[in-house]
PDB file of C-alpha atoms in Angstrom:
ATOM      1  CA  MET A 123      85.335  98.415 105.081  1.00  0.00           C
ATOM      2  CA  HIS A 124      86.239 101.921 103.919  1.00  0.00           C
ATOM      3  CA  ILE A 125      89.379 102.237 101.813  1.00  0.00           C
ATOM      4  CA  VAL A 126      90.979 105.332 100.312  1.00  0.00           C
ATOM      5  CA  LEU A 127      93.149 104.743  97.257  1.00  0.00           C
ATOM      6  CA  ASP A 128      96.233 106.943  97.146  1.00  0.00           C
ATOM      7  CA  GLU A 129      97.741 107.889  93.783  1.00  0.00           C
ATOM      8  CA  THR A 130     100.110 104.915  93.797  1.00  0.00           C
ATOM      9  CA  ALA A 131      97.251 102.474  94.343  1.00  0.00           C
ATOM     10  CA  MET A 132      95.267 104.099  91.542  1.00  0.00           C
ATOM     11  CA  ALA A 133      98.198 103.881  89.125  1.00  0.00           C
ATOM     12  CA  ALA A 134      98.773 100.267  90.185  1.00  0.00           C
ATOM     13  CA  ALA A 135      95.133  99.443  89.488  1.00  0.00           C
ATOM     14  CA  GLY A 136      95.553 100.829  85.989  1.00  0.00           C
ATOM     15  CA  GLN A 137      98.592  98.603  85.506  1.00  0.00           C
ATOM     16  CA  GLY A 138      96.737  95.447  86.517  1.00  0.00           C
ATOM     17  CA  ASN A 139      97.838  95.121  90.165  1.00  0.00           C
ATOM     18  CA  VAL A 140      95.998  92.011  91.391  1.00  0.00           C
ATOM     19  CA  LEU A 141      95.448  93.319  94.937  1.00  0.00           C
ATOM     20  CA  ALA A 142      94.030  96.634  93.697  1.00  0.00           C
ATOM     21  CA  SER A 143      91.782  94.745  91.276  1.00  0.00           C
ATOM     22  CA  ARG A 144      90.453  92.598  94.118  1.00  0.00           C
ATOM     23  CA  LEU A 145      89.581  95.715  96.131  1.00  0.00           C
ATOM     24  CA  ILE A 146      87.739  97.191  93.167  1.00  0.00           C
ATOM     25  CA  HIS A 147      85.838  93.946  92.643  1.00  0.00           C
ATOM     26  CA  ARG A 148      84.848  93.737  96.317  1.00  0.00           C
ATOM     27  CA  ALA A 149      83.672  97.349  96.386  1.00  0.00           C
ATOM     28  CA  HIS A 150      81.455  96.610  93.402  1.00  0.00           C
ATOM     29  CA  ALA A 151      80.210  93.148  94.379  1.00  0.00           C
ATOM     30  CA  GLU A 152      80.121  92.957  98.172  1.00  0.00           C
ATOM     31  CA  PRO A 153      77.987  95.020 100.546  1.00  0.00           C
ATOM     32  CA  GLY A 154      79.921  96.995 103.150  1.00  0.00           C
ATOM     33  CA  TRP A 155      83.025  97.546 100.988  1.00  0.00           C
ATOM     34  CA  PHE A 156      83.645 101.151  99.910  1.00  0.00           C
ATOM     35  CA  LEU A 157      86.500 102.565  97.824  1.00  0.00           C
ATOM     36  CA  TYR A 158      87.276 106.270  97.613  1.00  0.00           C
ATOM     37  CA  ALA A 159      89.427 108.134  95.103  1.00  0.00           C
ATOM     38  CA  PRO A 160      90.363 111.606  96.367  1.00  0.00           C
ATOM     39  CA  SER A 161      90.346 113.935  93.361  1.00  0.00           C
ATOM     40  CA  CYS A 162      93.840 115.341  94.044  1.00  0.00           C
ATOM     41  CA  ALA A 163      95.273 111.820  94.138  1.00  0.00           C
ATOM     42  CA  LEU A 164      93.322 110.952  90.998  1.00  0.00           C
ATOM     43  CA  VAL A 165      95.006 113.831  89.149  1.00  0.00           C
ATOM     44  CA  GLU A 166      98.469 112.636  90.231  1.00  0.00           C
ATOM     45  CA  ALA A 167      97.671 109.053  89.235  1.00  0.00           C
ATOM     46  CA  ASP A 168      96.583 110.262  85.813  1.00  0.00           C
ATOM     47  CA  ARG A 169      99.796 112.263  85.423  1.00  0.00           C
ATOM     48  CA  ALA A 170     101.809 109.125  86.222  1.00  0.00           C
ATOM     49  CA  ARG A 171      99.704 106.921  83.969  1.00  0.00           C
ATOM     50  CA  PRO A 172      97.486 108.820  81.491  1.00  0.00           C
ATOM     51  CA  GLY A 173      93.957 107.450  81.261  1.00  0.00           C
ATOM     52  CA  THR A 174      93.841 106.298  84.880  1.00  0.00           C
ATOM     53  CA  ALA A 175      91.393 109.005  85.970  1.00  0.00           C
ATOM     54  CA  GLU A 176      88.814 108.230  83.299  1.00  0.00           C
ATOM     55  CA  HIS A 177      89.132 104.502  83.899  1.00  0.00           C
ATOM     56  CA  LEU A 178      88.701 104.668  87.676  1.00  0.00           C
ATOM     57  CA  ALA A 179      85.971 107.303  87.577  1.00  0.00           C
ATOM     58  CA  ALA A 180      83.924 105.013  85.304  1.00  0.00           C
ATOM     59  CA  LEU A 181      84.033 102.064  87.702  1.00  0.00           C
ATOM     60  CA  PRO A 182      80.819 101.610  89.718  1.00  0.00           C
ATOM     61  CA  GLY A 183      82.566 100.597  92.952  1.00  0.00           C
ATOM     62  CA  ILE A 184      84.669 103.751  93.330  1.00  0.00           C
ATOM     63  CA  THR A 185      83.485 107.069  94.761  1.00  0.00           C
ATOM     64  CA  VAL A 186      85.477 110.085  93.603  1.00  0.00           C
ATOM     65  CA  LEU A 187      85.858 112.552  96.470  1.00  0.00           C
ATOM     66  CA  ASP A 188      85.622 116.222  95.544  1.00  0.00           C
ATOM     67  CA  LEU A 189      87.976 118.836  96.895  1.00  0.00           C
ATOM     68  CA  ASP A 190      85.431 120.662  99.033  1.00  0.00           C
ATOM     69  CA  LEU A 191      86.298 123.661 101.223  1.00  0.00           C
ATOM     70  CA  SER A 192      87.308 121.707 104.323  1.00  0.00           C
ATOM     71  CA  ALA A 193      89.463 119.361 102.223  1.00  0.00           C
ATOM     72  CA  ALA A 194      91.022 122.316 100.386  1.00  0.00           C
ATOM     73  CA  LEU A 195      91.956 123.982 103.668  1.00  0.00           C
ATOM     74  CA  ALA A 196      93.592 120.777 104.905  1.00  0.00           C
ATOM     75  CA  VAL A 197      95.390 120.151 101.608  1.00  0.00           C
ATOM     76  CA  ALA A 198      96.654 123.733 101.327  1.00  0.00           C
ATOM     77  CA  LYS A 199      98.866 123.219 104.389  1.00  0.00           C
ATOM     78  CA  GLU A 200     100.738 120.273 102.847  1.00  0.00           C
ATOM     79  CA  ALA A 201     103.538 119.953 100.305  1.00  0.00           C
ATOM     80  CA  THR A 202     101.862 117.287  98.146  1.00  0.00           C
ATOM     81  CA  TRP A 203      98.201 117.528  97.382  1.00  0.00           C
ATOM     82  CA  ALA A 204      97.708 113.866  96.513  1.00  0.00           C
ATOM     83  CA  ALA A 205      98.964 112.509  99.846  1.00  0.00           C
ATOM     84  CA  ALA A 206      97.289 115.318 101.763  1.00  0.00           C
ATOM     85  CA  HIS A 207      93.883 114.680 100.184  1.00  0.00           C
ATOM     86  CA  SER A 208      94.246 110.925 100.750  1.00  0.00           C
ATOM     87  CA  ARG A 209      95.160 111.504 104.402  1.00  0.00           C
ATOM     88  CA  TYR A 210      92.265 113.917 104.841  1.00  0.00           C
ATOM     89  CA  ALA A 211      89.834 111.431 103.253  1.00  0.00           C
ATOM     90  CA  ALA A 212      90.976 108.683 105.628  1.00  0.00           C
ATOM     91  CA  GLN A 213      90.228 110.682 108.770  1.00  0.00           C
ATOM     92  CA  PRO A 214      87.173 109.778 110.866  1.00  0.00           C
ATOM     93  CA  THR A 215      83.865 111.385 109.901  1.00  0.00           C
ATOM     94  CA  PRO A 216      80.322 111.004 111.249  1.00  0.00           C
ATOM     95  CA  GLU A 217      79.661 108.481 108.434  1.00  0.00           C
ATOM     96  CA  ARG A 218      82.973 106.662 109.090  1.00  0.00           C
ATOM     97  CA  PRO A 219      83.722 107.017 112.816  1.00  0.00           C
ATOM     98  CA  ASP A 220      86.730 104.692 112.521  1.00  0.00           C
ATOM     99  CA  GLY A 221      88.043 106.490 109.457  1.00  0.00           C
ATOM    100  CA  ALA A 222      89.313 104.624 106.426  1.00  0.00           C
ATOM    101  CA  VAL A 223      92.374 102.629 105.471  1.00  0.00           C
ATOM    102  CA  VAL A 224      94.779 104.073 102.879  1.00  0.00           C
ATOM    103  CA  ALA A 225      95.637 101.574 100.146  1.00  0.00           C
ATOM    104  CA  THR A 226      99.078 102.202  98.670  1.00  0.00           C
ATOM    105  CA  THR A 227     102.036 100.625  96.916  1.00  0.00           C
ATOM    106  CA  THR A 228     104.422 102.848  98.901  1.00  0.00           C
ATOM    107  CA  PRO A 229     103.642 102.028 102.542  1.00  0.00           C
ATOM    108  CA  LYS A 230     106.878 103.547 103.870  1.00  0.00           C
ATOM    109  CA  ARG A 231     105.654 106.974 102.756  1.00  0.00           C
ATOM    110  CA  TRP A 232     102.861 106.692 105.314  1.00  0.00           C
ATOM    111  CA  GLU A 233     105.071 105.773 108.283  1.00  0.00           C
ATOM    112  CA  GLY A 234     104.537 108.203 111.125  1.00  0.00           C
ATOM    113  CA  GLU A 235     101.194 109.369 109.723  1.00  0.00           C
ATOM    114  CA  ARG A 236      98.001 108.917 111.686  1.00  0.00           C
ATOM    115  CA  VAL A 237      96.392 106.564 109.149  1.00  0.00           C
ATOM    116  CA  ARG A 238      96.023 102.824 108.789  1.00  0.00           C
ATOM    117  CA  VAL A 239      97.707 101.447 105.674  1.00  0.00           C
ATOM    118  CA  LEU A 240      96.927  98.550 103.366  1.00  0.00           C
ATOM    119  CA  ASP A 241     100.025  97.536 101.393  1.00  0.00           C
ATOM    120  CA  LEU A 242      99.203  96.666  97.782  1.00  0.00           C
ATOM    121  CA  THR A 243     102.772  95.792  96.876  1.00  0.00           C
ATOM    122  CA  PRO A 244     102.639  92.543  94.914  1.00  0.00           C
TER     123      PRO A 244
END
């Protein structure tokens, strides 16, 4: 299971959201569970809740995704970098042919987007 945390899911994890905590635990403890933190979303999460970036980056079950050239080109076309980088990270790749699910506490924001969503609203 491949899951991309958007900035709202990251901020929720820092505030003790039980569902986000379970995802983090599974990614650390269970084989086949992978969590990704796109760097642009990580910056926005840290702006909303200072200290979130350092906390999440230190967790062993989370992979921070860099803003490489192809991601930067995709993000540059969008109004918000956090959502754009999360959407880009969820797209299918050779390593993840089915793409990834976007975990969020604002699922309505993703309506109409070509991504699968996991609602972390308690």
